[in-house]
Short mmCIF file of C-alpha atoms in Angstrom, two decimals:
data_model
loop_
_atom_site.label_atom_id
_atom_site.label_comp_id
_atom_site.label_asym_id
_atom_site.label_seq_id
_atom_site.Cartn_x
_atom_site.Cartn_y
_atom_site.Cartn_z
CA UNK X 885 88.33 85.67 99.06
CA UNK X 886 87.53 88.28 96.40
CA UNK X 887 85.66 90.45 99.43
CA UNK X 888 88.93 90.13 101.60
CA UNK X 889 91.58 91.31 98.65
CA UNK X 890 89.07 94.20 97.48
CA UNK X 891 89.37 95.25 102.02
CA UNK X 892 92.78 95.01 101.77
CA UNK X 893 93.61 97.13 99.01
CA UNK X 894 90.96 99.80 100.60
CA UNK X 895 92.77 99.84 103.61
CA UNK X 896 96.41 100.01 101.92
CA UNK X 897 95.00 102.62 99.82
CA UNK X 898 93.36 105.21 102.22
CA UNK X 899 96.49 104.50 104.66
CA UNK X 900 98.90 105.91 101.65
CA UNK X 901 95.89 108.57 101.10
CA UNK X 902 97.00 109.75 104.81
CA UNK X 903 100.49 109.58 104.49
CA UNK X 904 100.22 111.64 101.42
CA UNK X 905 97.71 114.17 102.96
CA UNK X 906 100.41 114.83 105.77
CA UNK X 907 103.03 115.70 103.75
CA UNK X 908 100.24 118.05 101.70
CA UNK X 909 98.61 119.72 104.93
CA UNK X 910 102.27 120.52 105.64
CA UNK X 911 102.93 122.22 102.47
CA UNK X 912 100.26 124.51 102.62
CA UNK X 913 100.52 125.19 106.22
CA UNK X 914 104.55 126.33 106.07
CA UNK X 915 104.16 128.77 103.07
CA UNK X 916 101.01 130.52 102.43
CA UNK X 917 101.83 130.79 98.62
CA UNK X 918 102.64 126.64 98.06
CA UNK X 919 100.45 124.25 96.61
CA UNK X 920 100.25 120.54 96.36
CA UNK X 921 99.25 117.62 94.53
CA UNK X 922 98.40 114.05 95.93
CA UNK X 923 98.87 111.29 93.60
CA UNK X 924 97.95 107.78 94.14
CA UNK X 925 99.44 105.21 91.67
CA UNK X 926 101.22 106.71 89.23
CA UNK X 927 101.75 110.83 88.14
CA UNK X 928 98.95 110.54 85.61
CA UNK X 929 95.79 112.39 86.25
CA UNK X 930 93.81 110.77 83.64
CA UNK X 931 91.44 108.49 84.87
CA UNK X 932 91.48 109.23 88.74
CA UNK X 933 88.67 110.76 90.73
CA UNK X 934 89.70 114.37 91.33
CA UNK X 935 89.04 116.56 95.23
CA UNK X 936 90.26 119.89 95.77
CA UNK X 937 91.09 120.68 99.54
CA UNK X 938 91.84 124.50 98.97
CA UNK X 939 95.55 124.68 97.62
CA UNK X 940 95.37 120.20 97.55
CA UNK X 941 94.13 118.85 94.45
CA UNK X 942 94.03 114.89 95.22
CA UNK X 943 94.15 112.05 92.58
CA UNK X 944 92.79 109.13 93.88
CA UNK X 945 92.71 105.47 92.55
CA UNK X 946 92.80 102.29 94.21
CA UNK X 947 96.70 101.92 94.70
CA UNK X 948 99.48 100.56 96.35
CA UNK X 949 101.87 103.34 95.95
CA UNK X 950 101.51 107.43 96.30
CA UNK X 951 103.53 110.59 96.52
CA UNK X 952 102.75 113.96 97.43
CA UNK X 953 104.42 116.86 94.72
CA UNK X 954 104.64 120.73 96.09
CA UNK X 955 104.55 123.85 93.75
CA UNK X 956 105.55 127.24 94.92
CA UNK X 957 105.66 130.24 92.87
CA UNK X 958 108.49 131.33 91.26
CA UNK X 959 108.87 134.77 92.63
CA UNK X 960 108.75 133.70 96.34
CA UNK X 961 111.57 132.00 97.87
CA UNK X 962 111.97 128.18 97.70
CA UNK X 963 111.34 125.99 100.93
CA UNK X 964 114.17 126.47 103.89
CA UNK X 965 116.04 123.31 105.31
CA UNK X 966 113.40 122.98 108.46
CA UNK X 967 110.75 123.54 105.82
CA UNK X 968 111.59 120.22 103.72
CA UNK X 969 112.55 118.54 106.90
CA UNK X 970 109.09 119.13 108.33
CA UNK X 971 107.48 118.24 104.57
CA UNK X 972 109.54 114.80 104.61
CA UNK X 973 108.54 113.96 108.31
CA UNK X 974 105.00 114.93 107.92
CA UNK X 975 103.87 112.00 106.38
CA UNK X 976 105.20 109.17 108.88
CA UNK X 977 103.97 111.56 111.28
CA UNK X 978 100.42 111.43 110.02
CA UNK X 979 100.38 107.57 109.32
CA UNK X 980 101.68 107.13 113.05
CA UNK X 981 98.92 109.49 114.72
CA UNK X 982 96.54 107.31 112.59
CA UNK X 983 97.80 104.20 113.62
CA UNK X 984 97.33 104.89 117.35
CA UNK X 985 93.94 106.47 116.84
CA UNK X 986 92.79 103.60 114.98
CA UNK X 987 94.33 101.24 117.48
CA UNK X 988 92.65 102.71 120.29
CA UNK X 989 89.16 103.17 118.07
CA UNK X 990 89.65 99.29 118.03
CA UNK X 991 89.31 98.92 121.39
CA UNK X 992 85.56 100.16 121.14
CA UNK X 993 84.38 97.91 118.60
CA UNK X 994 84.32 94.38 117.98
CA UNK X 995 83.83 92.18 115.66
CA UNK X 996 84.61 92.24 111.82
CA UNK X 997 84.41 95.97 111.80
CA UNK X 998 86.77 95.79 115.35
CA UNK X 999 89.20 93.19 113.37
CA UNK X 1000 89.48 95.96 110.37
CA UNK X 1001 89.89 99.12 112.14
CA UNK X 1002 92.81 96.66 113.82
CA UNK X 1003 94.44 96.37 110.86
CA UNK X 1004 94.09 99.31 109.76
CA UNK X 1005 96.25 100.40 112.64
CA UNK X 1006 98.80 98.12 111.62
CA UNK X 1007 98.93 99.12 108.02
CA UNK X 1008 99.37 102.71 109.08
CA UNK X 1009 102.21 102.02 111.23
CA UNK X 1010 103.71 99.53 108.99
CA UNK X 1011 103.86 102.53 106.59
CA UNK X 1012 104.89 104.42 109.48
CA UNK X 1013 108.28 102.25 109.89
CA UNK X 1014 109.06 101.62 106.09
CA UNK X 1015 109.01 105.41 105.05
CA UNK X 1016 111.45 106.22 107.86
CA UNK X 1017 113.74 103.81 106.88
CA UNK X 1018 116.54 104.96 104.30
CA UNK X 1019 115.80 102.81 100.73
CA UNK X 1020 114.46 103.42 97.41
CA UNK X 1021 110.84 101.47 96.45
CA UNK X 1022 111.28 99.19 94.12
CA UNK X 1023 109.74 99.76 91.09
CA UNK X 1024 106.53 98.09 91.69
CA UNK X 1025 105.60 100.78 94.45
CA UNK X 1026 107.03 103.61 92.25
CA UNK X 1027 110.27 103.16 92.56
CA UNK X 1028 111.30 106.97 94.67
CA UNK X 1029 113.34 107.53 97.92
CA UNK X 1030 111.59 107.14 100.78
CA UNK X 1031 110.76 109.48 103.29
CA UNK X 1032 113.23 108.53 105.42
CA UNK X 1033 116.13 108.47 102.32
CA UNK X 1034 115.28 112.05 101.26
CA UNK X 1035 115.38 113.10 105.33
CA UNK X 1036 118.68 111.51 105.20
CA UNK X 1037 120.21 113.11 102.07
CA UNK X 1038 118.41 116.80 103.08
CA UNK X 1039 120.68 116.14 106.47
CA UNK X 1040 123.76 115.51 104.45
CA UNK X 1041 123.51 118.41 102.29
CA UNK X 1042 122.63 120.41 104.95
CA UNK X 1043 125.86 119.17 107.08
CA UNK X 1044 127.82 119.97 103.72
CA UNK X 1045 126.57 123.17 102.97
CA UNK X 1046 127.73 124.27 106.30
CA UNK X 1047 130.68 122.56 106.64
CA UNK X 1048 131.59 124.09 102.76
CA UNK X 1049 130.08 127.51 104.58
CA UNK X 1050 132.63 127.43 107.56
CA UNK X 1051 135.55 126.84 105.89
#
């Protein structure tokens, strides 16, 4: 029982880790002068193993919650509207490509190791659906917008600004 809870939370974890390291890769791939921090569990960094991926510091824990935080310098211009939009997206994107990599990897092995990479695949594209979908986390999984609420409200501004623009 113990073994199974301790898989679990492995799996939930390095599913948010690649959720999180899609909306990072995207950072640093639209501006060359951005940098980003990955977070699991909460904004602390005491405590946490700590990877550098060139401009990606990572601080990992076992968790059931992460975000992904983006710094650019103040003397170079702050992130356009397709720029965010392709930040906020990144994430479901990557926990979707991992889902159907992992479902098809499942295909090839059987087993106990078949039956995790299985769910695996369904955690990432569980993940997948629920950051899409417009709502705020309750506080027990850190409480932010999701994905899919910030996509929303960038869209809304967006239709404002122009619509404010135009007139």
């Amino acid at each position: 029982m113990l073994f199974e809870i301790i898989i679990v939370l492995l799996i939930v974890s390095c599913s948010l880790f690649i959720h999180e390291m899609g909306h990072a890769v995207a950072t640093v791939t639209v501006s060359k002068n951005s940098k980003a921090e990955v977070f699991m569990g909460s904004s602390s960094k005491a405590n946490k193993l700590r990877l550098s991926f060139g401009r990606i510091t990572c601080y990992l824990t076992i968790a059931i919650s992460g975000y992904c935080e983006y710094s650019i310098p103040k003397e170079y211009p702050v992130f356009t509207y397709k720029q965010k939009f392709f930040f906020y997206l990144s994430g479901p994107i990557a926990s979707l490509l991992c889902s159907v990599a992992l479902f098809i990897a499942s295909h090839f092995v059987s087993g106990v190791a078949g039956n995790i990479i299985m769910n695996s695949a369904g955690v990432n594209f569980l993940l997948f659906i629920t950051s899409l979908i417009p709502w705020t986390y309750p506080r027990f999984l850190g409480g932010g917008p999701s994905d899919g609420l910030q996509i929303l409200n960038l869209v809304k501004a967006n239709r404002d600004e122009r619509k404010f623009s135009t007139q």
